[in-house]
PDB file of N, CA, C and O in Angstrom:
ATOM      1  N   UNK C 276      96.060 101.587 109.526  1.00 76.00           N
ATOM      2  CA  UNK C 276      96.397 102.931 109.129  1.00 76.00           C
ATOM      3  C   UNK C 276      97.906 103.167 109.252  1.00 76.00           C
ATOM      4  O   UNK C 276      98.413 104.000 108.500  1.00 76.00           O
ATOM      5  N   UNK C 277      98.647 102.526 110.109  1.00 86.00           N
ATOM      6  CA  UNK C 277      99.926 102.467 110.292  1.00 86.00           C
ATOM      7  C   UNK C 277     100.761 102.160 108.677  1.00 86.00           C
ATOM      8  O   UNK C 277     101.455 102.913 107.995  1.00 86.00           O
ATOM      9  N   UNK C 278     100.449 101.113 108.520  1.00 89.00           N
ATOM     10  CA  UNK C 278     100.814 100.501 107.319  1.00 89.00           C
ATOM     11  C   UNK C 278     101.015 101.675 106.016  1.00 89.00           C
ATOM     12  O   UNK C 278     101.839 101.939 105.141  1.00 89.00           O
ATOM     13  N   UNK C 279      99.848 102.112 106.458  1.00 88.00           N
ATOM     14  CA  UNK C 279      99.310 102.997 104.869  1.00 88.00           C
ATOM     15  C   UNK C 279      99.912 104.126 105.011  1.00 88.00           C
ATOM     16  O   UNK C 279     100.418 104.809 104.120  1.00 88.00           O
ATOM     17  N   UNK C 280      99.847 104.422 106.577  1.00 90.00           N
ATOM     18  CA  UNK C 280     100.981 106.050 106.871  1.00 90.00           C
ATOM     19  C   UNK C 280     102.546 105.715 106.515  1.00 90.00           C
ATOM     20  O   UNK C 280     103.374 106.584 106.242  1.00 90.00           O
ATOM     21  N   UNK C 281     102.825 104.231 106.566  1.00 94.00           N
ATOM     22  CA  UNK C 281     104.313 103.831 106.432  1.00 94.00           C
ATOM     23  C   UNK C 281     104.557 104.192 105.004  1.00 94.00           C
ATOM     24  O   UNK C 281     105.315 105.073 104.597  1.00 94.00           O
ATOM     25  N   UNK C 282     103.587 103.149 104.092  1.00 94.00           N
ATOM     26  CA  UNK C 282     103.842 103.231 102.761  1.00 94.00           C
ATOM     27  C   UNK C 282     103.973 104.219 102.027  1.00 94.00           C
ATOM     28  O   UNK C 282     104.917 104.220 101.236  1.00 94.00           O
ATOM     29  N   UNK C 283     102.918 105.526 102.084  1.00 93.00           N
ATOM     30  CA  UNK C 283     102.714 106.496 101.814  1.00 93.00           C
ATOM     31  C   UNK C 283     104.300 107.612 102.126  1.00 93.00           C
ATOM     32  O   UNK C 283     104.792 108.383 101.302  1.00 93.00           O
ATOM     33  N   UNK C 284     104.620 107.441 103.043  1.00 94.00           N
ATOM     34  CA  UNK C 284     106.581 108.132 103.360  1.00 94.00           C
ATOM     35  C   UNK C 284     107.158 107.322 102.220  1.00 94.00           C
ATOM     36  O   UNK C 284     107.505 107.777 101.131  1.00 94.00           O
ATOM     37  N   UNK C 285     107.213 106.078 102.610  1.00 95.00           N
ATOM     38  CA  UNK C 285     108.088 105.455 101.654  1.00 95.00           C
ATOM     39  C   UNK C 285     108.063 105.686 100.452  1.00 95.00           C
ATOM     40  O   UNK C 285     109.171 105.543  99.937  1.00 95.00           O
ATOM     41  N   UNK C 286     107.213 106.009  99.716  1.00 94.00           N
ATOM     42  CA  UNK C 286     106.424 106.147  98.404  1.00 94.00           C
ATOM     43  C   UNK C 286     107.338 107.488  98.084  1.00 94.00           C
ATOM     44  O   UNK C 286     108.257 107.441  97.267  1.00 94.00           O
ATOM     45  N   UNK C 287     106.943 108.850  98.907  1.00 93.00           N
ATOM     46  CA  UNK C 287     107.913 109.801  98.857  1.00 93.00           C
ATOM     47  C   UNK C 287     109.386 109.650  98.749  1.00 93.00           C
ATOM     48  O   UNK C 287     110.239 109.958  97.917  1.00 93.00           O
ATOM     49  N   UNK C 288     109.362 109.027  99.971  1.00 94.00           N
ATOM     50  CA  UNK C 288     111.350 108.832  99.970  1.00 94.00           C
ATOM     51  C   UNK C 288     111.674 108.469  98.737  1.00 94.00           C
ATOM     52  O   UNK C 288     112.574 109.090  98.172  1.00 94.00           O
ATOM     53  N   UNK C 289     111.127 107.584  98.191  1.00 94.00           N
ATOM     54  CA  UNK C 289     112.095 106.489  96.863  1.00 94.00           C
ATOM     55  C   UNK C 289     110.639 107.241  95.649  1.00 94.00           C
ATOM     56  O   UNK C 289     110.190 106.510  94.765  1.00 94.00           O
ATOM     57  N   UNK C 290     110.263 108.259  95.771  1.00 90.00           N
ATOM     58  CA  UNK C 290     109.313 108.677  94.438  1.00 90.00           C
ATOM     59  C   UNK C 290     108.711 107.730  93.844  1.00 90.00           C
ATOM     60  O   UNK C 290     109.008 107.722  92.649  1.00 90.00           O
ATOM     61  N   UNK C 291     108.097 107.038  94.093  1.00 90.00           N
ATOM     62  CA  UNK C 291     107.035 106.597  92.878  1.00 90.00           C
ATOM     63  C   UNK C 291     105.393 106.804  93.569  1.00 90.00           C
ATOM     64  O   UNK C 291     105.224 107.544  94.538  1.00 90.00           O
ATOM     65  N   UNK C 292     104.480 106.196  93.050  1.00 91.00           N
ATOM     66  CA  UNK C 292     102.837 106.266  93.253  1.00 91.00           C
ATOM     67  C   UNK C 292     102.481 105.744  94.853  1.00 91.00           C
ATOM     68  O   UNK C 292     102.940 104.865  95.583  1.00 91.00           O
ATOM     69  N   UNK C 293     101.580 106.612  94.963  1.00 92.00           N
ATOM     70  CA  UNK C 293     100.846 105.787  96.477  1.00 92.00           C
ATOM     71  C   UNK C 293      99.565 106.289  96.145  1.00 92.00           C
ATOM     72  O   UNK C 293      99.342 107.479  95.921  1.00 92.00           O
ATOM     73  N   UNK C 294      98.461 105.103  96.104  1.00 94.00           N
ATOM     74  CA  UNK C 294      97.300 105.555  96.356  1.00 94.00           C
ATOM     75  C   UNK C 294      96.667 105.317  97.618  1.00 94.00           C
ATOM     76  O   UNK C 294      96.900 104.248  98.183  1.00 94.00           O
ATOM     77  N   UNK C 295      95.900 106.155  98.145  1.00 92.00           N
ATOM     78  CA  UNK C 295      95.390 105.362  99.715  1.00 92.00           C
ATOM     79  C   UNK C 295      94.157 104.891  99.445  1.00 92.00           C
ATOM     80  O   UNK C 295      93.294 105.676  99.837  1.00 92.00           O
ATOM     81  N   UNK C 296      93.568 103.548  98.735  1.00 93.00           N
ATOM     82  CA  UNK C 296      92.670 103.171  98.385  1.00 93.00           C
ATOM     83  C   UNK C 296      92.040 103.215  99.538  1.00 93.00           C
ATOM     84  O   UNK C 296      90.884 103.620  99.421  1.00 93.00           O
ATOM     85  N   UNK C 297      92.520 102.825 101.119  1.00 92.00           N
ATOM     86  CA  UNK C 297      92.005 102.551 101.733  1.00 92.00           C
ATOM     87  C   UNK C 297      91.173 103.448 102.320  1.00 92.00           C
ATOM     88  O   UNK C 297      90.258 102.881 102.916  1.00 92.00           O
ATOM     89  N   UNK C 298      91.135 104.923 102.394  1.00 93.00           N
ATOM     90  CA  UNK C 298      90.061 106.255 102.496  1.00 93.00           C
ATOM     91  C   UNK C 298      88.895 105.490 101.757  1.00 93.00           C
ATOM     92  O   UNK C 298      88.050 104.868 102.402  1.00 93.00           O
ATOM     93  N   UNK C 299      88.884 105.551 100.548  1.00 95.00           N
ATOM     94  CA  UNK C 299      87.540 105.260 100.119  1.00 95.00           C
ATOM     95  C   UNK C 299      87.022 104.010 100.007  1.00 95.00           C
ATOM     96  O   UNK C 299      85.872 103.976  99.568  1.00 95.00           O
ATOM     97  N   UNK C 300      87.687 102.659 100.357  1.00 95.00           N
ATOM     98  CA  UNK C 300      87.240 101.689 100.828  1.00 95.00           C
ATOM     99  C   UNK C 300      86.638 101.732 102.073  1.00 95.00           C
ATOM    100  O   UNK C 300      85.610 101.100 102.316  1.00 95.00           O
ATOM    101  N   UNK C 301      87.396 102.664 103.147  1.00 95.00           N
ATOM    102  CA  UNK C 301      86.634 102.864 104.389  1.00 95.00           C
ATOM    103  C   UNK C 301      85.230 103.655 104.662  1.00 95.00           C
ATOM    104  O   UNK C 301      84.411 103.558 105.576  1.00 95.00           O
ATOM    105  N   UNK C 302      85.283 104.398 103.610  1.00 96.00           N
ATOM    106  CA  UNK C 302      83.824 105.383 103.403  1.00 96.00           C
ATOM    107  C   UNK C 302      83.019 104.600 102.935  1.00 96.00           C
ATOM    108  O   UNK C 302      81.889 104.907 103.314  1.00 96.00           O
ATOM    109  N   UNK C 303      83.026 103.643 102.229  1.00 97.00           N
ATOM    110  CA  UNK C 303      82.289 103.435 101.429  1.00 97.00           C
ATOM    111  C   UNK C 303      81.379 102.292 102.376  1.00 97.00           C
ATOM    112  O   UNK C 303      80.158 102.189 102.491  1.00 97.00           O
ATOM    113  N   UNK C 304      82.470 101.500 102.986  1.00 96.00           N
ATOM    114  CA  UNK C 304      81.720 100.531 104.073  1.00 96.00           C
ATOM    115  C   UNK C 304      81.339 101.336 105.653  1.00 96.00           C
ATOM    116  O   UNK C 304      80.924 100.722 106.635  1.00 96.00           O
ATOM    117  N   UNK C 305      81.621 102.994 105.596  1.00 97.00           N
ATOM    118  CA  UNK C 305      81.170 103.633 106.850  1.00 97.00           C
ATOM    119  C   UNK C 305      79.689 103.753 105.901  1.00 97.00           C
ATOM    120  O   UNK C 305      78.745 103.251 106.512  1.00 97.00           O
ATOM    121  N   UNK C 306      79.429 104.142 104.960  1.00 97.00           N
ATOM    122  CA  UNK C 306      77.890 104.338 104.213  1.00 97.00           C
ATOM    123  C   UNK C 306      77.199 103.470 104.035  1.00 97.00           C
ATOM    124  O   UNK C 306      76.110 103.624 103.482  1.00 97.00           O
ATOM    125  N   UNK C 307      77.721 102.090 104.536  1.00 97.00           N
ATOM    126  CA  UNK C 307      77.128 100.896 104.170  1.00 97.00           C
ATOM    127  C   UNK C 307      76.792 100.315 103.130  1.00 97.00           C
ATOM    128  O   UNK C 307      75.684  99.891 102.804  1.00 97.00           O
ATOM    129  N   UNK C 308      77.994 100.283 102.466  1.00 97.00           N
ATOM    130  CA  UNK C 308      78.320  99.582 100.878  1.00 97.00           C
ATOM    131  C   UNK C 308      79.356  99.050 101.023  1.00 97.00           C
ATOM    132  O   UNK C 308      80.408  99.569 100.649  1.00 97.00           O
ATOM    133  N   UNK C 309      79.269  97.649 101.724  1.00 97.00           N
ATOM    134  CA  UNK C 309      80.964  97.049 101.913  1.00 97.00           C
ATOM    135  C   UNK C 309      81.510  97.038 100.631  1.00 97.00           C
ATOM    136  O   UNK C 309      80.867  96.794  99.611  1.00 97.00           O
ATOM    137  N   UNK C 310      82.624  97.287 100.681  1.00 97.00           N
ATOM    138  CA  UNK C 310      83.165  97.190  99.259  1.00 97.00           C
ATOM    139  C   UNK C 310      84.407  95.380  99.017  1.00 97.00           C
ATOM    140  O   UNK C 310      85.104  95.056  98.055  1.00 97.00           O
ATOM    141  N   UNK C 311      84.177  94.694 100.282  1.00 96.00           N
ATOM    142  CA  UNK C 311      84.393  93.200  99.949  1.00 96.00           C
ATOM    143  C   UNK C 311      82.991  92.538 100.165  1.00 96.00           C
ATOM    144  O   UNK C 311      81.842  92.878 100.445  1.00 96.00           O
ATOM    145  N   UNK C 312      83.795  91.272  99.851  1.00 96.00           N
ATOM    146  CA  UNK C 312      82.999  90.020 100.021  1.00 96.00           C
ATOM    147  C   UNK C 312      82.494  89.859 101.638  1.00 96.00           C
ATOM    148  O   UNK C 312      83.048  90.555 102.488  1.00 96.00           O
ATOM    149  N   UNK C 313      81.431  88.921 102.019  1.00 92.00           N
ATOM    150  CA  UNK C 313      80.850  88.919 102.977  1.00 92.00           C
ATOM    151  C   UNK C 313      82.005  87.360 103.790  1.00 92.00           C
ATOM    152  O   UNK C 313      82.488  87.134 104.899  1.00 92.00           O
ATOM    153  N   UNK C 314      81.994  86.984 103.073  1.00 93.00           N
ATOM    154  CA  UNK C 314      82.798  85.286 103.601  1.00 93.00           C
ATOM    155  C   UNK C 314      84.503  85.429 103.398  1.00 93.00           C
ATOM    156  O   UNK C 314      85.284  84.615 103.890  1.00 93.00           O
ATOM    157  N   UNK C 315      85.000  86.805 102.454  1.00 92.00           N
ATOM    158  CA  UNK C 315      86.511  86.441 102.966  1.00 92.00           C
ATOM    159  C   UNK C 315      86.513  87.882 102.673  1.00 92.00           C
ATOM    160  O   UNK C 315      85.547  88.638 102.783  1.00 92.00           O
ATOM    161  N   UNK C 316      87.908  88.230 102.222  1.00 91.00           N
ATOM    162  CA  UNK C 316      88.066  89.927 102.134  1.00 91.00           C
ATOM    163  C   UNK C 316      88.827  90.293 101.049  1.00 91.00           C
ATOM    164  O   UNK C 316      89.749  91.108 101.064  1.00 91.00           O
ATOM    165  N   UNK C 317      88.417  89.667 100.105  1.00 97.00           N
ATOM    166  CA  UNK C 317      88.819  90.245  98.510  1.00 97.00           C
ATOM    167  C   UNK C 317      87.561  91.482  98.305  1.00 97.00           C
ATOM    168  O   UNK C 317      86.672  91.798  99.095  1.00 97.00           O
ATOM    169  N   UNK C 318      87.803  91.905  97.238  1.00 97.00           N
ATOM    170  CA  UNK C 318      86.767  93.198  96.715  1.00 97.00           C
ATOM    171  C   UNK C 318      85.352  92.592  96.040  1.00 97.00           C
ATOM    172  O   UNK C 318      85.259  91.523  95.438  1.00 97.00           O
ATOM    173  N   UNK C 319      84.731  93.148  96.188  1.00 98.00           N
ATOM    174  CA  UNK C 319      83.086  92.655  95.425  1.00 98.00           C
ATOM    175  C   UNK C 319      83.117  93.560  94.507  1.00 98.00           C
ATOM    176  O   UNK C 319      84.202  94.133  94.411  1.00 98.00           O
ATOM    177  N   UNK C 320      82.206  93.926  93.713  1.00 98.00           N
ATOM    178  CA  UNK C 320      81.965  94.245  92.738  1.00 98.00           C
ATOM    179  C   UNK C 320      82.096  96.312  92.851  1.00 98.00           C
ATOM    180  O   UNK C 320      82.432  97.094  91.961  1.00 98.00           O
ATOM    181  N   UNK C 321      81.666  96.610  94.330  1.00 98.00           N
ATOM    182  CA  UNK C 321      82.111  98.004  94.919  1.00 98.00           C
ATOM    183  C   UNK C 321      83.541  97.875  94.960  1.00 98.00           C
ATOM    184  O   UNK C 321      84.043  98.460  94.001  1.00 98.00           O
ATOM    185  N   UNK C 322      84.077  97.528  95.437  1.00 97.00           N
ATOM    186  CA  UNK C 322      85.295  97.313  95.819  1.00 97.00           C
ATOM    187  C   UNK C 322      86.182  97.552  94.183  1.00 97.00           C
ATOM    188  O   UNK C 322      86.892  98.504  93.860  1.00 97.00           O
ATOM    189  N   UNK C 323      85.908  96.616  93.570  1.00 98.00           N
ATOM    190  CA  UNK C 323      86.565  96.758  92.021  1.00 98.00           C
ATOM    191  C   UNK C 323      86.475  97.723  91.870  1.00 98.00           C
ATOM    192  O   UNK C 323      87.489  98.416  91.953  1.00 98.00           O
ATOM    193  N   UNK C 324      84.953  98.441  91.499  1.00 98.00           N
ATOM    194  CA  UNK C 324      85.107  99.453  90.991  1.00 98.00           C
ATOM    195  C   UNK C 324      85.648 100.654  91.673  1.00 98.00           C
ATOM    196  O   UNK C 324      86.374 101.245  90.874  1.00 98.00           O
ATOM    197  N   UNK C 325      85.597 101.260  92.814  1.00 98.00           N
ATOM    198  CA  UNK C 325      86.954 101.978  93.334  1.00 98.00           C
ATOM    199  C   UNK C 325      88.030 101.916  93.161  1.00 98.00           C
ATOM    200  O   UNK C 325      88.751 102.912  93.116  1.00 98.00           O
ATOM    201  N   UNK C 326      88.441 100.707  93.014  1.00 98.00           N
ATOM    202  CA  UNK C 326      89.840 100.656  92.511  1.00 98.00           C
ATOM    203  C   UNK C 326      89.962 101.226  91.324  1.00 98.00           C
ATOM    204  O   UNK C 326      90.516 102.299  91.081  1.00 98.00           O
ATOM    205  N   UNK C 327      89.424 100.480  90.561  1.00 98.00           N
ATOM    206  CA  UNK C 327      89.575 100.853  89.202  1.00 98.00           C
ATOM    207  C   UNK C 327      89.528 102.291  88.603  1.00 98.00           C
ATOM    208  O   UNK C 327      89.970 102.679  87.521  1.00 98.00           O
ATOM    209  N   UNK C 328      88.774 103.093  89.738  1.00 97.00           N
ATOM    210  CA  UNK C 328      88.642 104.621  90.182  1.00 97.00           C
ATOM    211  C   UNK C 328      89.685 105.119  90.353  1.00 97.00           C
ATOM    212  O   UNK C 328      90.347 105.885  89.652  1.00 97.00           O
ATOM    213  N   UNK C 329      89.902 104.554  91.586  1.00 96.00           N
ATOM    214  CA  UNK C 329      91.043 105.331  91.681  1.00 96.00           C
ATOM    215  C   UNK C 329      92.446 105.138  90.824  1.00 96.00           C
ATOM    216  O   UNK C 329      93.014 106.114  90.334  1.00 96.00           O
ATOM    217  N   UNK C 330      92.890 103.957  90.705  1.00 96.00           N
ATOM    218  CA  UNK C 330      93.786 103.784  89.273  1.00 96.00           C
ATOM    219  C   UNK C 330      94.047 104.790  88.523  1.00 96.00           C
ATOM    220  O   UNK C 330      94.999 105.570  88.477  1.00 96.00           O
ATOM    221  N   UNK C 331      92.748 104.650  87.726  1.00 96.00           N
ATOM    222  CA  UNK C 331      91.949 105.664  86.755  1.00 96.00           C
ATOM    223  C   UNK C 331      92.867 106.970  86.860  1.00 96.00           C
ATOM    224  O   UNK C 331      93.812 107.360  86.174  1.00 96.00           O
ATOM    225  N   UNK C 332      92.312 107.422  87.833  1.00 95.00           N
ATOM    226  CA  UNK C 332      92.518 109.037  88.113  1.00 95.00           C
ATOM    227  C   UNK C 332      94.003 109.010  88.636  1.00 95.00           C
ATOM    228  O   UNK C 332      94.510 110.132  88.653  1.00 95.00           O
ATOM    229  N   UNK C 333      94.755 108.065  89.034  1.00 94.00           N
ATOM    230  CA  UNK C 333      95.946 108.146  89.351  1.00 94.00           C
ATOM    231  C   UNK C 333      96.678 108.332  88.114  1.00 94.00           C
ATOM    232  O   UNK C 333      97.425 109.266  87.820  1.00 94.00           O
ATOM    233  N   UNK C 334      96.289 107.089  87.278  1.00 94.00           N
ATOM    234  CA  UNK C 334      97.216 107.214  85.520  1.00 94.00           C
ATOM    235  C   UNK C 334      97.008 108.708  84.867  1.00 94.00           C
ATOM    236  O   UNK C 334      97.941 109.328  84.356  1.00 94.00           O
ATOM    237  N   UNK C 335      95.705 109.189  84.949  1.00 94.00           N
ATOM    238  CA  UNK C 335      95.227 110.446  84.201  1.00 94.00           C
ATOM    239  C   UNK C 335      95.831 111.505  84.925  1.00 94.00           C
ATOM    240  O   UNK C 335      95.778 112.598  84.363  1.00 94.00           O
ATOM    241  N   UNK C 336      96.390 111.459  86.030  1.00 91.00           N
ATOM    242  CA  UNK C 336      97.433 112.413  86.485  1.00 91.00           C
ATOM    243  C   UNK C 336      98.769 112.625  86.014  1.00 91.00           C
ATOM    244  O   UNK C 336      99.393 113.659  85.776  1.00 91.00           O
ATOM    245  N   UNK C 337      99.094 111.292  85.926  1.00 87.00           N
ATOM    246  CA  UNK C 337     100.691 110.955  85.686  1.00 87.00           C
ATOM    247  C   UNK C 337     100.748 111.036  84.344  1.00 87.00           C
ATOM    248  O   UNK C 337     101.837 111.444  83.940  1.00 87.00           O
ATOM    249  N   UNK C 338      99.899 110.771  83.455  1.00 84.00           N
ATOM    250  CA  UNK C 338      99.850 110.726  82.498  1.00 84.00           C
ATOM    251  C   UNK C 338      99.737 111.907  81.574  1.00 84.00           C
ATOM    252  O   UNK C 338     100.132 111.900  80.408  1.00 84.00           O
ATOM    253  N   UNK C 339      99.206 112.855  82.145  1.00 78.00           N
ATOM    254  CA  UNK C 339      98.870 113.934  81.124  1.00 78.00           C
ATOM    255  C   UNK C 339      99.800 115.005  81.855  1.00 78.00           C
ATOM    256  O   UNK C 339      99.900 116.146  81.405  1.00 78.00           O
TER     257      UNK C 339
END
């Protein structure tokens, strides 16, 4: 969480995007839907698709 509280300032200071994927990666495996793999810690198929969520809704902000 350190990391993500760092990035997230930084993101401000120098203006560009921060998403905190990591909120809803963490919900999603507190509900018991890991959103990685079981043997290393890339994204599974939950995992993608959050991202791709959140992306999503990040561009459709900036964008319109």
């Amino acid at each position: 969480e350190f990391a993500s509280n760092w990035l997230k300032n930084l993101s401000q200071s120098f203006l560009y995007g921060y998403i905190p994927l990591y909120e809803e990666l963490n919900e999603s495996r507190e509900k018991g839907n890991s959103p990685r793999w079981k043997y290393d810690m890339h994204l599974n198929e939950i995992g993608n698709e959050l991202f791709a969520n959140s992306m999503f809704g990040y561009l459709e902000t900036k964008l319109n």
